[in-house]
Amino acid sequence: MNDIAFETPWALAGLLLMVLPLLKTGAAPSAYSWLAIVPADGLSVLLALFLRITGMSVVAALSLGLSGVYLKEQKVERIGRGAHIVLLLDRSRSMDDTFAGRAPDGSNESKSATARRLLTEFVEKRKHDRIGVTAFSTSPLFVMPLTENKQAVQAAIAATSSPALAYTNISKGLSLAASFFEQQPLTGSRILLLISDGAAAIDPDSEQALRQLIKQQQIRLYWVFLRTENSPGIFDVPEDSRNDNSDAMPERYLHLFFKSLNVPYQAYEAENPDAVQKAIADIDTLENRPLHYFERIAKQDLSGLCYRWAVILLLLLLALKSCEVRR
Amino acid sequence: MYSRQIFKDYRFWCLAAAVIALALLFIHPSEQRKNPVYDLTFVIDITRSMNVEDYQANDQAVSRLEFVKQSLRELLLKLPCESKVGLGVFTERRSTVLFKPVEVCSGFAEIDAAIAALDWRMAWAADSRIAKGLLNTLEMRRDCGSRLVFMTDGQEAPPVNPRYRSDFSGVKDSLKGLLVGVGGMEPAPIPKYNSRGEREGFYKADDVPHRSTFGLSNLNPEEIEGYNARNAPFGSEAAAGNEHLSYLHEAYLQQLSAESGLHYHRLTGSQPLVEALQAADMAEQRQVETDVRWRAALAALVLLVAVFV
């Protein structure tokens, strides 16, 4: 019964009118000389009772209908294939350049536009996933919590069309994204999908905290690195060992950090939109584990049902009424 | 004939009329009606001055940002279904949109969580150049169709040099919107936080710039103490002021709203904000299917009651 609710509960006051059929029969009184000589008749008593109950039921059905009774939104647990995915989007200024590192000129789209287009397709395909969105630049931005509402996720992805912000501060973004999985049921896989065109050194303080958080939450990491032409890649090893440090090669060091976490981790280095598409398609096929999810069943209006019963019972009353005999 | 007598009983006719009323109910269950529907993008100032605690909620001092969040979360419940709400934040001299407008009834939980997560730590840069931020927002949002609600306390940091004011003539009236002033009228200290986000007292007079030192001064060089065109274009005196205390710069915001063609409203709660949205003509009238079954059902109920009285 907890699932029943009313649009206009005060209209339930109409239920009080149910006493009326108890007080009156709804038939015109006929004069009779002496009531005591009317023989007791079981059928008549039953019929009178039936009339009263029918009258009461019509009043009740109409009142319930007027109060807008409905069945609340239900959640049905189902098992499907999918994952909990938190998108971590780079909003640093360089994302608004093309893969060639120039301002987009019409023939080439910017890295953020590529990411936006492909993520929109990706989200559309992933039917049962719960997806959350975070972004980061100099500071982390909480955008959208983990949700089944695909329209909301699309709205968040679409909003990255506004100009990008400032620098790349990846560690704060990572901790915000990882924190999304706290207090979430552990079902299906938990994926952190980082889409960035650069990296930054992670300071030792947050490194320890991140290490713990990502392990604890059993997160699977995917990094789609949008590599700009002539910039250092994640798999590059510097020729000069003096350059082999996290400040000179932050991408390589972030990759090493992710590898050292001992969680499932996959890096994709994409130098053009097609490579990004391949990476995302890859994730789409890989991440299809059994997942408990809740399907929402929208609230159901019951007042129509009430009105249908009201009209059926009312027709019955009318039929009985037309059988009434008067002298 | 006995049975013909029944047509003389008003009860019979009441029942028949009730049946007809219910028949009408099924034939004509709904009507097209014009309902106000909103499409709003809220852009919230998340600069440090929004941390000033000069609002009261449940007998406790709350910060401006906290109060804005509370008001917006209450507002969400008051918006009619099919309305859409988007969210953005402002700091430095520009704003960014977190998500484009999402339908409020199906996306309530998501919008609510996103509003609850707003934090001054989201700011990607310091400074609070409100006029520039507003101008940037208006230019960016000109063609998006969503109405703008820009919420700020109007505290420019550093203060604006009147010589370099933003020019709104290009965007005036290009976008319908509401400029919402947040904060109290009494100057109050701004809380200071350290790099770990722990509170560390308040900003002092020495912590903040009291004038902008960009370009030329708005004063005549003769009026400036110790003026030197190259070395001290703003004079030799240290600027003194009360920029470490913050209050709602209402006159300034009203001026900005007049220049940009926005309406102005001072935030006092969610209900006045809804009324301001209505008054500022922010709603769009849209044809919405409206349930009118109650009329026929009520008629049937009255007729039925008449039978038993």
XYZ file of C-alpha atoms in Angstrom:
636
model
C 0.000 0.000 0.000
C 2.993 2.277 0.326
C 3.089 2.554 -3.411
C -0.247 4.313 -3.650
C -0.315 8.092 -3.614
C -2.706 10.881 -4.481
C -2.417 14.034 -6.570
C -5.052 15.917 -4.577
C -5.432 14.064 -1.291
C -7.989 16.500 0.111
C -10.496 15.195 -2.445
C -10.523 11.980 -0.384
C -12.892 13.872 1.934
C -15.498 12.808 -0.644
C -15.263 9.314 0.879
C -17.298 10.664 3.793
C -20.259 10.768 1.427
C -20.208 6.968 1.548
C -22.458 7.151 4.625
C -25.309 8.532 2.512
C -26.339 5.209 0.916
C -26.413 3.775 4.465
C -28.853 6.419 5.641
C -31.113 6.466 2.618
C -32.061 3.764 0.154
C -32.293 5.990 -2.848
C -35.836 4.838 -3.553
C -38.995 6.869 -3.108
C -40.885 5.765 0.019
C -44.166 4.025 -0.637
C -47.035 4.299 1.769
C -48.030 1.020 3.420
C -50.743 0.502 5.952
C -48.850 -1.460 8.559
C -45.205 -2.374 8.255
C -45.418 -5.163 10.745
C -47.521 -7.287 8.421
C -44.934 -7.161 5.673
C -43.487 -10.658 5.711
C -39.752 -11.013 6.321
C -38.107 -11.683 2.969
C -34.454 -12.745 2.743
C -34.128 -11.809 -0.928
C -35.383 -8.259 -0.267
C -32.868 -7.775 2.529
C -30.075 -9.008 0.300
C -31.180 -6.777 -2.551
C -31.381 -3.712 -0.286
C -27.905 -4.489 1.023
C -26.600 -4.904 -2.508
C -28.091 -1.548 -3.550
C -26.473 0.224 -0.635
C -23.098 -1.355 -1.237
C -23.220 -0.507 -4.919
C -24.130 3.089 -4.110
C -21.258 3.309 -1.641
C -18.845 1.830 -4.153
C -19.755 4.385 -6.814
C -19.197 7.227 -4.327
C -15.865 5.688 -3.322
C -14.742 5.149 -6.920
C -15.595 8.721 -7.883
C -13.860 10.172 -4.821
C -10.739 8.118 -5.438
C -10.766 9.185 -9.063
C -11.126 12.826 -8.058
C -8.221 12.523 -5.635
C -6.015 11.472 -8.555
C -4.907 8.165 -7.092
C -1.808 6.740 -8.716
C 0.762 4.023 -8.322
C 4.142 5.546 -7.469
C 7.184 5.132 -9.675
C 8.415 1.592 -9.183
C 11.889 0.221 -9.416
C 12.264 -3.304 -10.657
C 15.564 -5.029 -10.180
C 16.905 -6.596 -13.309
C 20.120 -8.135 -14.452
C 21.640 -6.873 -17.638
C 25.046 -6.184 -19.054
C 26.780 -2.955 -18.364
C 28.840 -0.958 -15.951
C 29.034 2.029 -13.682
C 31.059 4.569 -15.582
C 32.436 7.873 -14.388
C 33.653 10.098 -17.188
C 36.500 12.405 -16.288
C 36.798 15.067 -18.946
C 39.737 17.362 -19.443
C 38.581 20.967 -19.735
C 42.006 22.522 -20.076
C 42.448 25.155 -22.742
C 44.409 22.923 -25.117
C 41.354 20.678 -25.574
C 39.868 23.392 -27.765
C 42.728 22.945 -30.271
C 42.875 20.319 -32.994
C 45.059 17.219 -32.902
C 47.558 19.265 -34.826
C 47.692 21.772 -31.986
C 46.051 24.599 -33.921
C 42.793 26.429 -33.486
C 40.010 24.518 -35.282
C 39.478 25.911 -38.770
C 36.424 24.091 -40.031
C 38.107 21.155 -41.753
C 39.526 19.765 -38.503
C 37.512 19.598 -35.334
C 38.946 20.351 -31.913
C 39.864 17.567 -29.526
C 36.999 18.495 -27.237
C 34.557 18.343 -30.164
C 35.829 14.881 -31.111
C 35.495 13.683 -27.537
C 32.036 15.192 -27.259
C 30.778 13.626 -30.482
C 32.097 10.151 -29.707
C 31.020 10.175 -26.079
C 27.514 11.181 -27.099
C 27.372 8.098 -29.341
C 28.902 5.927 -26.637
C 26.368 6.988 -24.002
C 23.543 6.336 -26.414
C 24.723 2.777 -26.976
C 25.175 1.910 -23.317
C 21.601 1.122 -22.375
C 21.880 -0.180 -18.820
C 24.905 1.718 -17.594
C 24.831 4.265 -14.887
C 27.029 7.130 -15.933
C 28.432 10.028 -13.960
C 30.303 13.030 -15.296
C 33.164 14.989 -13.813
C 35.488 17.475 -15.390
C 38.702 19.055 -14.343
C 40.917 21.922 -15.211
C 42.840 23.728 -12.494
C 40.186 22.474 -10.110
C 37.817 19.519 -10.252
C 34.206 20.092 -11.309
C 31.370 17.875 -10.095
C 28.997 17.820 -13.028
C 26.525 14.945 -12.831
C 26.183 12.135 -10.283
C 26.017 8.488 -11.370
C 22.617 8.198 -13.008
C 20.504 6.178 -15.420
C 19.080 9.409 -16.815
C 20.729 9.430 -20.235
C 19.328 12.822 -21.151
C 21.014 14.392 -18.149
C 24.323 12.740 -19.066
C 24.001 13.959 -22.634
C 23.262 17.469 -21.379
C 26.451 17.350 -19.339
C 28.521 16.118 -22.269
C 26.974 18.737 -24.551
C 27.964 21.481 -22.104
C 31.641 20.876 -22.851
C 31.046 22.898 -26.004
C 31.426 26.041 -23.920
C 35.023 27.294 -24.057
C 37.522 25.321 -22.028
C 38.940 26.686 -18.804
C 42.513 26.809 -17.600
C 45.240 24.274 -16.754
C 45.443 20.547 -16.163
C 45.332 19.441 -12.549
C 44.733 15.760 -12.898
C 45.087 14.439 -9.355
C 42.152 16.394 -7.951
C 40.015 15.367 -10.875
C 40.920 11.724 -10.312
C 40.055 11.798 -6.639
C 36.707 13.466 -7.317
C 35.864 10.903 -9.997
C 36.938 7.972 -7.804
C 34.853 9.302 -4.915
C 31.732 8.831 -7.071
C 31.874 5.094 -6.383
C 31.733 5.496 -2.635
C 28.406 4.304 -1.266
C 27.465 2.718 -4.573
C 26.502 -0.948 -4.825
C 29.340 -3.123 -6.030
C 27.835 -4.660 -9.137
C 28.974 -4.856 -12.709
C 32.273 -3.160 -13.266
C 33.307 0.230 -12.045
C 35.000 2.214 -14.708
C 36.819 5.457 -14.576
C 37.178 6.766 -18.112
C 39.699 9.576 -18.312
C 39.745 11.598 -21.485
C 42.543 14.110 -21.583
C 45.118 15.616 -23.869
C 47.741 16.024 -21.243
C 48.717 15.112 -17.760
C 50.330 16.731 -14.804
C 52.616 15.563 -12.072
C 50.771 14.102 -9.108
C 52.071 15.376 -5.803
C 53.165 12.689 -3.299
C 50.395 13.545 -0.817
C 47.537 12.978 -3.199
C 49.367 10.057 -4.825
C 49.041 8.004 -1.659
C 45.412 8.942 -1.148
C 44.565 8.215 -4.791
C 46.300 4.861 -4.692
C 44.203 3.847 -1.727
C 40.933 5.218 -3.095
C 41.221 3.570 -6.508
C 42.155 0.208 -4.988
C 39.474 0.341 -2.349
C 36.764 1.151 -4.828
C 37.912 -1.613 -7.221
C 37.996 0.758 -10.123
C 38.989 -0.212 -13.651
C 40.867 2.561 -15.353
C 40.695 3.600 -18.964
C 42.725 6.487 -20.243
C 42.059 7.846 -23.695
C 44.983 10.150 -24.292
C 44.340 12.608 -27.098
C 47.844 13.134 -28.276
C 48.661 16.379 -29.996
C 51.167 16.200 -32.832
C 54.786 16.492 -31.698
C 53.926 16.263 -28.022
C 55.351 13.528 -25.806
C 53.270 10.383 -25.754
C 52.486 8.080 -22.860
C 54.704 5.256 -24.103
C 57.680 7.448 -25.017
C 60.931 6.895 -23.191
C 63.143 9.978 -23.229
C 66.542 9.629 -24.899
C 68.199 11.737 -22.265
C 67.747 10.212 -18.819
C 67.932 13.680 -17.288
C 64.532 14.340 -18.831
C 63.068 11.220 -17.289
C 61.077 12.845 -14.483
C 57.443 13.587 -13.845
C 57.744 17.300 -14.526
C 59.272 16.881 -17.963
C 57.188 13.882 -18.979
C 53.966 13.998 -16.953
C 52.090 11.747 -19.430
C 54.621 8.921 -19.130
C 54.642 9.223 -15.369
C 50.878 9.222 -15.058
C 50.865 6.071 -17.191
C 53.465 4.485 -14.904
C 51.438 5.515 -11.880
C 48.292 3.920 -13.274
C 50.225 0.749 -14.115
C 51.649 0.590 -10.612
C 48.176 0.594 -9.071
C 47.630 -3.080 -9.880
C 44.085 -2.477 -11.026
C 42.852 -3.335 -14.517
C 44.129 -0.474 -16.605
C 44.132 0.229 -20.296
C 45.645 3.241 -22.038
C 44.837 4.379 -25.537
C 46.934 6.906 -27.318
C 44.824 8.540 -29.996
C 46.342 10.882 -32.511
C 43.211 11.432 -34.559
C 39.422 11.126 -34.232
C 39.397 7.594 -35.721
C 41.739 6.311 -33.069
C 39.494 7.801 -30.387
C 36.540 6.044 -31.943
C 38.422 2.752 -31.892
C 39.344 3.198 -28.251
C 35.793 3.957 -27.224
C 34.418 1.060 -29.284
C 36.933 -1.163 -27.543
C 35.713 -0.104 -24.119
C 32.149 -0.614 -25.300
C 32.846 -4.290 -26.117
C 35.072 -4.985 -23.118
C 32.805 -3.668 -20.432
C 29.747 -5.853 -20.587
C 29.671 -7.710 -17.334
C 26.497 -8.842 -15.626
C 25.069 -5.901 -13.789
C 22.226 -5.550 -11.332
C 20.301 -2.502 -12.250
C 16.977 -1.003 -11.449
C 14.545 -0.310 -14.193
C 12.235 2.541 -13.465
C 8.594 2.018 -14.194
C 6.928 5.392 -14.454
C 4.056 6.191 -12.143
C 0.735 4.779 -13.240
C -2.503 6.689 -13.073
C -5.226 4.650 -11.353
C -7.988 7.253 -11.503
C -9.008 6.032 -14.969
C -9.583 2.591 -13.472
C -11.692 4.151 -10.702
C -13.809 6.008 -13.219
C -14.346 2.833 -15.247
C -15.598 1.001 -12.162
C -17.776 3.979 -11.290
C -19.462 3.943 -14.665
C -20.033 0.161 -14.600
C -21.585 0.255 -11.122
C -23.581 3.333 -11.991
C -25.062 1.586 -15.022
C -25.977 -1.309 -12.745
C -27.699 1.076 -10.347
C -29.552 2.700 -13.214
C -30.689 -0.695 -14.506
C -31.935 -1.694 -11.046
C -33.600 1.668 -10.682
C -35.540 1.165 -13.887
C -36.821 -2.138 -12.466
C -38.273 -0.282 -9.520
C -42.022 -0.576 -9.208
C -44.146 2.176 -7.765
C -47.752 2.333 -6.892
C -48.503 0.522 -16.158
C -46.603 0.651 -12.904
C -43.181 0.863 -14.471
C -43.849 4.139 -16.321
C -44.119 5.690 -12.907
C -40.336 5.490 -12.575
C -39.860 8.371 -14.984
C -41.579 10.633 -12.514
C -38.863 9.965 -9.941
C -36.104 12.586 -10.076
C -33.664 9.956 -8.746
C -33.862 8.035 -11.964
C -32.995 11.124 -13.958
C -30.132 11.971 -11.595
C -28.638 8.521 -12.129
C -29.074 8.814 -15.886
C -27.405 12.248 -15.865
C -24.529 10.848 -13.788
C -24.002 8.122 -16.388
C -23.982 10.742 -19.132
C -21.471 12.841 -17.161
C -19.147 9.840 -16.881
C -19.592 9.128 -20.577
C -18.435 12.685 -21.255
C -15.469 12.032 -18.972
C -14.257 9.236 -21.217
C -14.992 11.163 -24.423
C -13.218 14.346 -23.350
C -10.594 13.494 -20.721
C -8.116 16.316 -21.335
C -7.756 19.769 -22.764
C -4.934 21.743 -24.299
C -4.079 24.575 -21.979
C -1.377 27.186 -21.872
C 0.957 26.633 -18.961
C 4.098 28.505 -17.998
C 7.218 26.455 -18.685
C 10.716 27.602 -17.793
C 14.024 27.049 -19.511
C 16.631 28.442 -17.161
C 20.383 28.331 -16.881
C 21.648 29.298 -13.454
C 25.124 30.737 -13.321
C 26.384 30.893 -9.758
C 29.190 33.079 -8.486
C 31.606 30.762 -6.623
C 34.253 33.350 -5.724
C 35.486 33.617 -2.148
C 33.188 36.485 -1.172
C 30.311 34.037 -1.576
C 31.606 32.267 1.541
C 30.593 35.216 3.719
C 28.101 34.025 6.272
C 25.448 36.692 6.283
C 22.299 34.677 5.674
C 20.191 32.932 8.282
C 18.655 29.509 7.827
C 17.163 27.500 10.696
C 18.646 30.002 13.178
C 22.139 29.383 11.899
C 24.402 31.641 9.942
C 24.951 30.179 6.483
C 27.179 31.365 3.694
C 25.809 33.097 0.632
C 26.688 30.125 -1.536
C 24.977 27.744 0.884
C 21.866 29.913 0.861
C 21.885 30.081 -2.940
C 22.097 26.285 -3.046
C 19.238 25.869 -0.595
C 17.063 28.340 -2.461
C 17.726 26.662 -5.793
C 16.994 23.197 -4.449
C 13.688 24.451 -3.098
C 13.026 26.249 -6.351
C 13.418 22.986 -8.288
C 10.398 21.589 -6.471
C 8.327 24.597 -7.435
C 9.019 24.581 -11.157
C 6.317 22.973 -13.305
C 7.156 19.741 -15.138
C 8.608 20.148 -18.629
C 10.658 23.068 -17.318
C 14.372 22.738 -17.821
C 17.249 23.772 -15.620
C 20.909 24.078 -16.561
C 23.781 24.982 -14.281
C 26.955 26.982 -14.622
C 29.521 28.606 -12.382
C 31.270 31.939 -12.529
C 34.708 32.899 -11.290
C 37.589 35.053 -12.474
C 36.171 36.842 -15.517
C 34.089 34.178 -17.186
C 31.646 31.423 -16.559
C 31.351 27.831 -17.647
C 28.317 25.641 -18.066
C 28.337 22.352 -16.171
C 25.349 20.916 -17.971
C 22.806 22.175 -20.454
C 19.183 22.449 -19.336
C 17.697 19.144 -18.148
C 13.991 18.484 -17.618
C 13.223 19.048 -13.919
C 10.717 16.280 -13.192
C 12.667 13.377 -14.720
C 16.062 14.820 -13.806
C 15.270 16.179 -10.355
C 17.682 13.950 -8.437
C 20.549 14.684 -10.810
C 20.071 18.479 -10.851
C 19.608 18.483 -7.098
C 22.843 16.555 -6.545
C 24.750 18.838 -8.894
C 23.506 21.936 -7.082
C 24.367 20.389 -3.725
C 27.904 19.732 -4.980
C 28.582 23.358 -5.908
C 31.605 24.517 -4.012
C 33.930 27.473 -3.997
C 36.786 24.993 -4.572
C 35.510 24.463 -8.085
C 36.903 27.872 -9.002
C 39.640 27.426 -11.589
C 41.146 30.837 -10.900
C 40.948 33.608 -8.324
C 39.653 37.134 -8.963
C 36.072 38.151 -9.198
C 35.471 40.416 -12.158
C 31.735 40.387 -12.180
C 31.002 42.835 -14.974
C 33.426 41.001 -17.277
C 32.012 37.640 -16.243
C 28.481 38.793 -16.893
C 29.457 40.192 -20.278
C 31.259 36.959 -21.173
C 28.253 34.903 -20.063
C 25.825 37.010 -22.062
C 27.978 36.757 -25.178
C 28.380 33.019 -24.773
C 24.742 32.310 -24.059
C 23.267 34.684 -26.602
C 22.004 32.035 -28.995
C 21.211 29.176 -26.673
C 17.545 29.955 -26.082
C 17.768 29.268 -22.375
C 17.079 32.211 -20.051
C 19.904 33.286 -17.776
C 19.786 33.621 -13.999
C 23.078 35.086 -12.837
C 23.569 34.985 -9.059
C 26.304 37.078 -7.490
C 27.047 39.430 -4.603
C 28.494 42.075 -6.914
C 31.827 42.271 -5.099
C 34.466 42.974 -7.713
C 37.938 41.858 -6.668
C 40.024 43.813 -7.424
C 37.657 46.804 -7.600
C 36.907 48.070 -11.077
C 38.654 51.140 -12.353
C 35.771 53.318 -13.645
C 37.933 54.111 -16.663
C 37.778 50.503 -17.851
C 34.183 49.534 -17.364
C 32.748 46.757 -19.483
C 30.607 47.887 -22.371
C 27.293 46.045 -22.504
C 25.862 47.922 -25.493
C 26.590 44.973 -27.809
C 24.606 42.449 -25.779
C 21.930 44.684 -24.282
C 18.511 42.999 -24.416
C 19.981 40.099 -26.413
C 18.952 37.654 -23.719
C 16.117 37.630 -21.233
C 17.434 37.093 -17.779
C 17.527 37.831 -14.130
C 20.448 39.219 -12.187
C 20.107 38.011 -8.610
C 21.881 39.921 -5.849
C 23.106 37.667 -3.030
C 24.272 38.814 0.391
C 23.549 41.168 3.236
C 23.828 44.958 3.205
C 26.222 45.099 6.192
C 29.940 44.689 5.417
C 31.035 41.309 6.775
C 34.449 39.579 6.891
C 35.311 36.980 4.248
C 36.360 33.552 5.614
C 39.804 32.385 4.621
C 40.706 28.781 3.861
C 44.128 27.189 3.581
C 45.284 24.871 0.817
C 43.739 21.850 2.535
C 40.373 23.566 2.712
C 40.538 24.174 6.450
C 39.171 27.420 7.748
C 41.800 29.916 8.898
C 40.129 33.040 10.184
C 39.189 35.869 7.891
C 40.792 37.936 5.185
C 42.473 41.060 6.573
C 42.867 44.438 4.947
C 46.426 43.569 3.873
C 45.352 40.368 2.123
C 43.318 41.908 -0.659
C 43.920 44.554 -3.327
C 41.968 47.717 -2.677
C 42.282 49.126 -6.145
C 43.004 47.936 -9.626
C 46.472 48.888 -10.794
C 45.908 48.058 -14.419
C 46.334 50.828 -17.013
C 45.781 54.429 -16.059
C 44.038 55.854 -13.054
C 40.629 57.355 -13.546
C 41.767 60.453 -11.619
C 43.504 63.479 -13.000
C 47.301 63.164 -12.472
C 47.267 66.416 -10.435
C 44.946 64.857 -7.920
C 47.169 61.832 -7.356
C 49.630 62.026 -4.494
C 53.163 61.142 -5.681
C 52.102 60.608 -9.295
C 54.768 59.480 -11.712
C 53.635 58.603 -15.208
C 56.014 55.651 -15.573
C 56.821 54.473 -12.071
C 53.726 55.311 -10.084
C 50.738 55.953 -12.330
C 48.473 55.389 -9.332
C 50.539 57.529 -6.934
C 52.859 56.655 -4.108
C 50.207 56.182 -1.438
C 49.200 52.674 -0.534
C 45.581 52.125 -1.344
C 43.400 51.723 1.709
C 39.875 50.425 1.668
C 37.378 47.959 2.958
C 37.627 45.396 0.193
C 38.319 42.688 2.791
C 34.771 43.194 4.004
C 31.995 42.148 1.708
C 28.404 43.222 1.298
C 25.829 43.067 -1.452
C 26.695 45.795 -3.942
C 23.099 46.321 -4.864
C 23.372 49.709 -6.550
C 26.191 48.379 -8.724
C 24.233 45.282 -9.702
C 21.161 47.364 -10.476
C 23.327 49.501 -12.715
C 24.720 46.380 -14.431
C 21.249 44.963 -14.899
C 20.047 48.211 -16.455
C 23.033 48.280 -18.800
C 22.631 44.667 -19.869
C 18.852 44.645 -20.038
C 18.391 42.051 -17.298
C 15.916 42.252 -14.444
C 17.266 42.615 -10.935
C 16.156 40.716 -7.844
C 17.607 40.416 -4.353
C 17.699 36.840 -3.067
C 15.680 36.348 0.107
C 14.391 32.827 -0.447
C 12.968 30.459 -3.013
C 9.388 31.736 -3.005
C 10.327 35.388 -3.752
C 12.674 34.036 -6.426
C 9.825 32.173 -8.122
C 7.749 35.341 -8.010
C 10.651 37.318 -9.475
C 10.934 34.759 -12.295
C 7.242 35.187 -12.993
C 7.428 38.973 -12.785
C 10.448 39.084 -15.093
C 8.418 37.204 -17.703
C 10.923 34.364 -17.802
C 8.354 31.684 -18.519
C 7.315 30.522 -21.914
C 3.657 29.733 -22.431
C 3.406 26.263 -23.843
C 0.428 24.103 -24.771
C 0.232 21.412 -22.168
C -2.272 18.589 -22.025
C -4.329 19.186 -18.885
C -6.493 16.579 -17.180
C -10.093 17.832 -16.934
C -11.758 14.564 -15.873
C -12.367 15.999 -12.432
C -15.148 18.220 -13.773
C -17.282 15.373 -15.102
C -16.468 13.191 -12.092
C -17.496 15.931 -9.685
C -20.769 16.445 -11.564
C -21.460 12.693 -11.412
C -20.721 12.638 -7.680
C -23.083 15.556 -6.981
C -25.832 13.881 -9.030
C -25.305 10.626 -7.176
C -25.479 12.364 -3.798
C -28.784 13.894 -4.905
C -30.133 10.354 -5.355
C -29.459 9.448 -1.740
C -30.591 12.667 -0.096
